Tab-separated table of C-alpha atoms in Angstrom:
chain	number	residue	atom	x	y	z
A	1264	UNK	CA	61.798	-11.843	9.038
A	1265	UNK	CA	58.236	-9.970	8.589
A	1266	UNK	CA	55.496	-12.936	7.531
A	1267	UNK	CA	53.227	-12.244	5.387
A	1268	UNK	CA	49.999	-13.469	6.649
A	1269	UNK	CA	48.063	-16.638	4.743
A	1270	UNK	CA	45.046	-14.968	4.346
A	1271	UNK	CA	46.029	-11.630	2.827
A	1272	UNK	CA	48.331	-14.226	0.106
A	1273	UNK	CA	44.701	-16.120	-0.148
A	1274	UNK	CA	42.876	-12.404	-1.124
A	1275	UNK	CA	45.515	-11.582	-3.556
A	1276	UNK	CA	45.419	-15.030	-5.225
A	1277	UNK	CA	41.622	-14.715	-5.341
A	1278	UNK	CA	41.607	-11.315	-6.965
A	1279	UNK	CA	44.175	-12.157	-9.552
A	1280	UNK	CA	42.187	-15.171	-10.611
A	1281	UNK	CA	38.830	-13.465	-10.630
A	1282	UNK	CA	40.116	-10.798	-12.997
A	1283	UNK	CA	41.470	-13.993	-15.017
A	1284	UNK	CA	38.006	-15.982	-14.607
A	1285	UNK	CA	35.187	-13.424	-15.376
A	1286	UNK	CA	34.214	-12.181	-18.598
A	1287	UNK	CA	31.765	-9.598	-19.249
A	1288	UNK	CA	28.311	-11.140	-20.880
A	1289	UNK	CA	28.178	-8.376	-23.629
A	1290	UNK	CA	25.523	-9.927	-25.597
A	1291	UNK	CA	22.986	-10.606	-22.670
A	1292	UNK	CA	19.993	-8.519	-23.038
A	1293	UNK	CA	19.401	-6.044	-20.733
A	1294	UNK	CA	16.616	-3.782	-19.464
A	1295	UNK	CA	16.271	-0.076	-18.505
A	1296	UNK	CA	14.607	1.881	-15.589
A	1297	UNK	CA	13.617	5.349	-14.598
A	1298	UNK	CA	13.761	6.429	-11.159
A	1299	UNK	CA	12.362	9.764	-10.574
A	1300	UNK	CA	12.351	12.443	-7.415
A	1301	UNK	CA	10.838	15.865	-6.625
A	1302	UNK	CA	12.965	18.760	-7.641
A	1303	UNK	CA	11.029	20.977	-5.152
A	1304	UNK	CA	11.332	21.049	-1.254
A	1305	UNK	CA	15.052	20.796	-0.889
A	1306	UNK	CA	16.489	22.480	2.497
A	1307	UNK	CA	18.229	25.395	3.212
A	1308	UNK	CA	21.507	25.876	0.923
A	1309	UNK	CA	24.230	27.593	2.242
A	1310	UNK	CA	23.076	30.937	3.022
A	1311	UNK	CA	19.885	29.823	4.821
A	1312	UNK	CA	17.500	30.119	2.103
A	1313	UNK	CA	15.511	27.111	0.571
A	1314	UNK	CA	15.460	27.444	-3.332
A	1315	UNK	CA	12.181	28.243	-4.874
A	1316	UNK	CA	10.935	25.696	-7.164
A	1317	UNK	CA	7.289	24.633	-7.212
A	1318	UNK	CA	6.015	21.216	-7.662
A	1319	UNK	CA	4.963	22.538	-11.355
A	1320	UNK	CA	8.427	23.613	-12.005
A	1321	UNK	CA	9.751	20.751	-10.480
A	1322	UNK	CA	7.688	18.377	-13.034
A	1323	UNK	CA	8.303	20.219	-15.815
A	1324	UNK	CA	12.136	20.430	-15.272
A	1325	UNK	CA	12.056	16.537	-15.072
A	1326	UNK	CA	10.300	16.301	-18.495
A	1327	UNK	CA	13.520	18.203	-19.551
A	1328	UNK	CA	15.865	15.813	-17.895
A	1329	UNK	CA	13.978	12.920	-19.624
A	1330	UNK	CA	14.631	14.642	-22.834
A	1331	UNK	CA	18.323	14.836	-22.071
A	1332	UNK	CA	18.699	11.248	-20.760
A	1333	UNK	CA	17.450	10.237	-24.529
A	1334	UNK	CA	20.140	12.140	-26.087
A	1335	UNK	CA	22.700	9.874	-24.198
A	1336	UNK	CA	20.231	6.847	-24.938
A	1337	UNK	CA	21.135	7.340	-28.967
A	1338	UNK	CA	24.395	6.043	-28.002
A	1339	UNK	CA	24.945	2.581	-29.069
A	1340	UNK	CA	25.612	1.247	-25.650
A	1341	UNK	CA	22.613	2.670	-24.384
A	1342	UNK	CA	20.448	1.963	-27.713
A	1343	UNK	CA	21.120	-1.588	-27.361
A	1344	UNK	CA	21.490	-2.077	-23.784
A	1345	UNK	CA	23.288	-5.201	-23.614
A	1346	UNK	CA	25.282	-6.954	-21.078
A	1347	UNK	CA	23.819	-4.995	-17.965
A	1348	UNK	CA	20.646	-3.515	-16.776
A	1349	UNK	CA	20.713	0.127	-16.626
A	1350	UNK	CA	18.898	2.690	-13.853
A	1351	UNK	CA	18.665	6.101	-14.755
A	1352	UNK	CA	17.653	8.306	-11.235
A	1353	UNK	CA	16.783	11.878	-11.856
A	1354	UNK	CA	17.076	13.940	-8.681
A	1355	UNK	CA	17.924	17.165	-6.876
A	1356	UNK	CA	20.840	19.372	-7.446
A	1357	UNK	CA	22.764	21.482	-4.950
A	1358	UNK	CA	20.489	24.572	-4.850
A	1359	UNK	CA	22.031	28.250	-4.444
A	1360	UNK	CA	19.883	31.115	-3.566
A	1361	UNK	CA	22.714	33.569	-4.349
A	1362	UNK	CA	24.067	32.180	-7.625
A	1363	UNK	CA	20.788	30.167	-8.868
A	1364	UNK	CA	17.929	30.479	-10.835
A	1365	UNK	CA	17.159	27.338	-13.034
A	1366	UNK	CA	16.207	24.397	-11.688
A	1367	UNK	CA	19.440	22.360	-10.489
A	1368	UNK	CA	19.227	18.510	-11.056
A	1369	UNK	CA	21.624	15.796	-11.400
A	1370	UNK	CA	21.432	12.542	-13.664
A	1371	UNK	CA	22.578	9.549	-12.454
A	1372	UNK	CA	23.286	6.355	-15.000
A	1373	UNK	CA	23.648	2.744	-13.400
A	1374	UNK	CA	25.260	0.030	-14.983
A	1375	UNK	CA	24.442	-3.302	-13.403
A	1376	UNK	CA	26.817	-5.697	-15.678
A	1377	UNK	CA	26.186	-9.178	-15.955
A	1378	UNK	CA	29.314	-11.608	-15.995
A	1379	UNK	CA	30.233	-15.322	-16.180
A	1380	UNK	CA	32.407	-16.355	-13.452
A	1381	UNK	CA	33.636	-19.905	-12.877
A	1382	UNK	CA	30.530	-21.403	-15.532
A	1383	UNK	CA	27.921	-19.290	-13.686
A	1384	UNK	CA	26.114	-15.699	-14.278
A	1385	UNK	CA	26.076	-13.130	-11.702
A	1386	UNK	CA	25.476	-9.471	-11.636
A	1387	UNK	CA	27.013	-6.869	-10.402
A	1388	UNK	CA	24.297	-5.263	-8.270
A	1389	UNK	CA	26.316	-3.717	-5.168
A	1390	UNK	CA	27.867	-0.393	-5.937
A	1391	UNK	CA	27.652	-0.701	-9.550
A	1392	UNK	CA	29.330	1.637	-11.982
A	1393	UNK	CA	27.574	4.850	-12.601
A	1394	UNK	CA	28.118	8.194	-14.251
A	1395	UNK	CA	26.476	11.562	-13.090
A	1396	UNK	CA	25.742	14.578	-15.295
A	1397	UNK	CA	25.031	17.806	-13.227
A	1398	UNK	CA	22.445	20.060	-14.740
A	1399	UNK	CA	22.543	24.028	-13.643
A	1400	UNK	CA	24.983	24.396	-11.326
A	1401	UNK	CA	27.562	26.921	-11.539
A	1402	UNK	CA	29.586	25.874	-8.157
A	1403	UNK	CA	30.682	22.568	-9.583
A	1404	UNK	CA	34.223	23.029	-8.619
A	1405	UNK	CA	33.850	25.129	-5.602
A	1406	UNK	CA	36.344	22.535	-3.628
A	1407	UNK	CA	38.977	23.393	-5.857
A	1408	UNK	CA	41.299	25.456	-4.149
A	1409	UNK	CA	39.914	27.287	-0.904
A	1410	UNK	CA	37.365	25.021	0.827
A	1411	UNK	CA	38.141	26.425	4.291
A	1412	UNK	CA	36.635	24.645	7.525
A	1413	UNK	CA	33.577	26.161	9.716
A	1414	UNK	CA	34.417	26.616	12.899
A	1415	UNK	CA	31.540	28.434	14.020
A	1416	UNK	CA	30.828	25.555	16.269
A	1417	UNK	CA	34.153	25.721	18.563
A	1418	UNK	CA	33.395	25.316	22.059
A	1419	UNK	CA	35.036	28.128	24.296
A	1420	UNK	CA	36.784	30.225	21.935
A	1421	UNK	CA	39.668	32.867	22.920
A	1422	UNK	CA	38.817	35.506	20.195
A	1423	UNK	CA	36.919	38.217	21.599
A	1424	UNK	CA	36.257	39.134	17.535
A	1425	UNK	CA	34.912	35.296	16.905
A	1426	UNK	CA	31.078	35.148	16.605
A	1427	UNK	CA	29.158	32.054	15.422
A	1428	UNK	CA	27.403	34.126	12.978
A	1429	UNK	CA	30.350	36.002	11.817
A	1430	UNK	CA	32.821	32.705	11.366
A	1431	UNK	CA	29.908	30.750	9.484
A	1432	UNK	CA	28.959	34.038	7.264
A	1433	UNK	CA	33.105	34.514	5.943
A	1434	UNK	CA	33.363	31.063	5.642
A	1435	UNK	CA	30.438	30.698	3.273
A	1436	UNK	CA	31.952	33.859	1.199
A	1437	UNK	CA	35.355	32.347	1.147
A	1438	UNK	CA	34.416	29.243	-0.120
A	1439	UNK	CA	32.532	30.870	-2.979
A	1440	UNK	CA	35.950	31.038	-4.596
A	1441	UNK	CA	37.862	28.304	-6.446
A	1442	UNK	CA	40.888	27.859	-8.817
A	1443	UNK	CA	39.746	26.898	-12.467
A	1444	UNK	CA	39.811	23.259	-12.605
A	1445	UNK	CA	42.658	22.979	-15.425
A	1446	UNK	CA	43.588	24.784	-18.592
A	1447	UNK	CA	40.386	25.868	-20.682
A	1448	UNK	CA	40.058	24.220	-24.355
A	1449	UNK	CA	37.218	25.681	-26.077
A	1450	UNK	CA	36.186	22.688	-28.292
A	1451	UNK	CA	33.549	24.969	-30.084
A	1452	UNK	CA	31.657	27.951	-28.711
A	1453	UNK	CA	29.345	26.583	-26.260
A	1454	UNK	CA	31.788	23.537	-25.101
A	1455	UNK	CA	34.652	23.873	-22.821
A	1456	UNK	CA	36.978	21.264	-21.395
A	1457	UNK	CA	38.777	21.864	-18.505
A	1458	UNK	CA	40.934	18.198	-18.044
A	1459	UNK	CA	38.502	15.363	-17.445
A	1460	UNK	CA	35.610	17.650	-17.563
A	1461	UNK	CA	32.997	19.271	-20.354
A	1462	UNK	CA	30.830	22.531	-19.531
A	1463	UNK	CA	28.180	23.037	-21.805
A	1464	UNK	CA	26.472	26.198	-22.037
A	1465	UNK	CA	25.044	29.575	-24.120
A	1466	UNK	CA	27.963	30.965	-25.310
A	1467	UNK	CA	25.848	34.390	-25.786
A	1468	UNK	CA	25.695	34.490	-22.301
A	1469	UNK	CA	28.248	36.719	-19.740
A	1470	UNK	CA	30.703	33.978	-18.425
A	1471	UNK	CA	29.428	31.439	-16.153
A	1472	UNK	CA	32.136	32.012	-13.618
A	1473	UNK	CA	33.678	35.579	-12.916
A	1474	UNK	CA	37.427	36.356	-11.965
A	1475	UNK	CA	37.811	38.340	-8.666
A	1476	UNK	CA	40.383	40.890	-8.042
A	1477	UNK	CA	43.390	40.793	-5.561
A	1478	UNK	CA	41.915	42.908	-3.462
A	1479	UNK	CA	38.778	40.993	-3.075
A	1480	UNK	CA	40.531	37.760	-2.364
A	1481	UNK	CA	42.589	38.750	0.140
A	1482	UNK	CA	39.507	40.947	1.792
A	1483	UNK	CA	37.763	37.207	2.142
A	1484	UNK	CA	40.932	35.815	3.088
A	1485	UNK	CA	41.128	37.974	6.124
A	1486	UNK	CA	37.231	37.915	6.756
A	1487	UNK	CA	37.758	34.748	7.548
A	1488	UNK	CA	40.660	34.695	9.775
A	1489	UNK	CA	39.879	37.609	11.765
A	1490	UNK	CA	36.993	35.702	13.137
A	1491	UNK	CA	38.557	32.331	13.810
A	1492	UNK	CA	37.912	31.133	17.488
A	1493	UNK	CA	41.512	30.602	18.419
A	1494	UNK	CA	43.155	33.829	19.162
A	1495	UNK	CA	46.681	32.252	19.000
A	1496	UNK	CA	45.979	31.516	15.350
A	1497	UNK	CA	44.568	34.986	14.466
A	1498	UNK	CA	47.863	36.642	15.934
A	1499	UNK	CA	50.203	34.709	13.724
A	1500	UNK	CA	48.160	34.400	10.603
A	1501	UNK	CA	46.366	38.027	10.089
A	1502	UNK	CA	49.604	39.876	9.988
A	1503	UNK	CA	50.999	37.251	7.498
A	1504	UNK	CA	48.357	37.929	5.482
A	1505	UNK	CA	48.565	41.421	5.768
A	1506	UNK	CA	52.569	41.177	4.860
A	1507	UNK	CA	51.768	39.198	1.525
A	1508	UNK	CA	48.724	41.851	0.479
A	1509	UNK	CA	51.322	44.777	1.117
A	1510	UNK	CA	53.720	42.829	-1.222
A	1511	UNK	CA	51.580	43.957	-4.105
A	1512	UNK	CA	51.264	47.261	-5.799
A	1513	UNK	CA	47.954	49.233	-6.061
A	1514	UNK	CA	47.109	48.344	-9.877
A	1515	UNK	CA	48.186	44.922	-8.752
A	1516	UNK	CA	45.726	44.861	-6.040
A	1517	UNK	CA	42.864	45.454	-8.405
A	1518	UNK	CA	43.927	43.112	-11.296
A	1519	UNK	CA	42.862	39.761	-11.724
A	1520	UNK	CA	43.897	36.971	-8.730
A	1521	UNK	CA	45.649	33.963	-10.193
A	1522	UNK	CA	47.101	30.842	-8.506
A	1523	UNK	CA	50.316	32.474	-6.868
A	1524	UNK	CA	53.270	31.201	-4.929
A	1525	UNK	CA	52.404	27.693	-3.603
A	1526	UNK	CA	54.658	28.509	-0.823
A	1527	UNK	CA	52.752	31.414	0.612
A	1528	UNK	CA	50.271	31.658	3.104
A	1529	UNK	CA	47.543	32.777	0.740
A	1530	UNK	CA	48.688	30.799	-2.802
A	1531	UNK	CA	47.280	34.106	-4.405
A	1532	UNK	CA	49.079	36.014	-7.457
A	1533	UNK	CA	48.642	38.879	-9.543
A	1534	UNK	CA	50.748	37.095	-12.422
A	1535	UNK	CA	48.293	36.229	-15.425
A	1536	UNK	CA	48.585	32.548	-15.789
A	1537	UNK	CA	45.492	29.807	-17.047
A	1538	UNK	CA	44.570	29.208	-13.093
A	1539	UNK	CA	42.681	32.401	-12.217
A	1540	UNK	CA	40.429	32.348	-9.357
A	1541	UNK	CA	36.769	32.986	-9.585
A	1542	UNK	CA	33.297	32.467	-8.482
A	1543	UNK	CA	30.105	31.445	-10.079
A	1544	UNK	CA	28.509	34.452	-11.920
A	1545	UNK	CA	24.921	34.963	-11.694
A	1546	UNK	CA	24.361	37.046	-14.643
A	1547	UNK	CA	24.645	34.019	-16.524
A	1548	UNK	CA	21.602	32.647	-16.162
A	1549	UNK	CA	18.873	34.014	-19.158
A	1550	UNK	CA	15.924	34.827	-16.293
A	1551	UNK	CA	13.570	35.529	-19.331
A	1552	UNK	CA	13.720	31.688	-19.520
A	1553	UNK	CA	11.661	29.650	-17.276
A	1554	UNK	CA	13.159	28.080	-14.250
A	1555	UNK	CA	12.301	24.669	-15.808
A	1556	UNK	CA	14.859	24.988	-18.648
A	1557	UNK	CA	18.363	23.387	-19.279
A	1558	UNK	CA	21.099	26.240	-19.301
A	1559	UNK	CA	23.984	24.585	-18.274
A	1560	UNK	CA	25.510	20.922	-18.269
A	1561	UNK	CA	28.999	19.431	-16.575
A	1562	UNK	CA	29.993	16.196	-17.724
A	1563	UNK	CA	32.959	14.063	-16.153
A	1564	UNK	CA	34.665	13.107	-19.822
A	1565	UNK	CA	38.087	12.379	-19.778
A	1566	UNK	CA	39.711	12.866	-23.592
A	1567	UNK	CA	38.954	10.265	-26.002
A	1568	UNK	CA	42.785	8.551	-26.101
A	1569	UNK	CA	42.555	7.904	-22.341
A	1570	UNK	CA	38.611	6.919	-22.109
A	1571	UNK	CA	39.397	3.992	-25.259
A	1572	UNK	CA	42.736	2.723	-23.390
A	1573	UNK	CA	40.261	2.520	-20.025
A	1574	UNK	CA	37.502	0.706	-21.935
A	1575	UNK	CA	39.947	-1.722	-23.414
A	1576	UNK	CA	41.336	-2.834	-20.201
A	1577	UNK	CA	38.019	-2.954	-18.590
A	1578	UNK	CA	36.980	-5.658	-21.288
A	1579	UNK	CA	39.779	-7.467	-20.674
A	1580	UNK	CA	39.506	-7.627	-17.112
A	1581	UNK	CA	36.006	-8.392	-16.791
A	1582	UNK	CA	35.353	-5.036	-15.380
A	1583	UNK	CA	31.725	-3.430	-15.901
A	1584	UNK	CA	32.916	-0.033	-16.115
A	1585	UNK	CA	33.504	-0.922	-19.412
A	1586	UNK	CA	30.041	0.355	-20.486
A	1587	UNK	CA	30.567	3.583	-18.974
A	1588	UNK	CA	33.753	4.193	-20.931
A	1589	UNK	CA	32.207	2.861	-24.102
A	1590	UNK	CA	29.141	5.606	-23.450
A	1591	UNK	CA	31.798	8.018	-23.083
A	1592	UNK	CA	33.347	6.827	-26.174
A	1593	UNK	CA	30.507	6.692	-28.112
A	1594	UNK	CA	28.901	10.322	-26.676
A	1595	UNK	CA	28.794	12.719	-29.494
A	1596	UNK	CA	29.173	16.045	-27.017
A	1597	UNK	CA	28.128	18.633	-29.933
A	1598	UNK	CA	25.018	16.586	-30.127
A	1599	UNK	CA	23.891	18.265	-26.630
A	1600	UNK	CA	24.583	22.139	-27.248
A	1601	UNK	CA	20.742	22.058	-29.057
A	1602	UNK	CA	19.549	21.122	-25.460
A	1603	UNK	CA	20.718	24.535	-23.966
A	1604	UNK	CA	18.081	26.692	-23.996
A	1605	UNK	CA	18.369	29.879	-25.569
């Protein structure tokens, strides 16, 4: 008979009792603080280049982000600022010399909630609940589907076609591709939903993502595998990919790529479905606008029914994440459309 350690039982009892005994102090007045960081001077991107953003552009963009934050602060939970101390951090986002233009940035809200536990007040200050907004970053979902490993630093390669430069460049090129992260739902022109994520954009611009063909997707896959360091792996995988590619007609090869047979090696198909293969589209950016402009916003924002359910559960359990879900419940995404520069 396996005995459960007493320490583990005590831990479970503590968790259960904590959930029962902890109550959020929802009426306790809170504070709001800024954390502002320079958006320029970021290191090299995936292409070895430094994002071209001057201090003046950084300062101007910080001003735009502050204006955006004020839109969020119109939600009652942030306007009242009760039950938690809020901190808002403005900082640099992922830069891309190939797919970027407008200054990339992130906004992070922390909710350091106050609770009553065993008759004493305490505050959640260590890794408190947070919510992040991404601004001007087309590659938010780049890890959704491909996301291959770079083996350029491999010791003692056996493939004569391998080189650090070729492997690194092939990996970066392949990882530009990703599958659309869920079925696209157009809430209204300029607001798209993909599952738990909402994209706010200028609908008068070209699409923010562009589809790629079956031929292009296989070209990038084959380039990646042909310069892998392990020759034995190359000798097995490359013929298999070539065989899969040969199974498409010429017309299918030049048609758009979609998620295909999950049992196949490539997982690439030509049959139209709701999961196309895409990459960021640099043509989306309006380069007549200054770099210090907000042209695209991505929010993690589940649907209202799920948000409401989680909000009620967190309140019942004395969980400070309640304030995050309350913000999502109160936020009107339509109010963010005018923030997008035209």
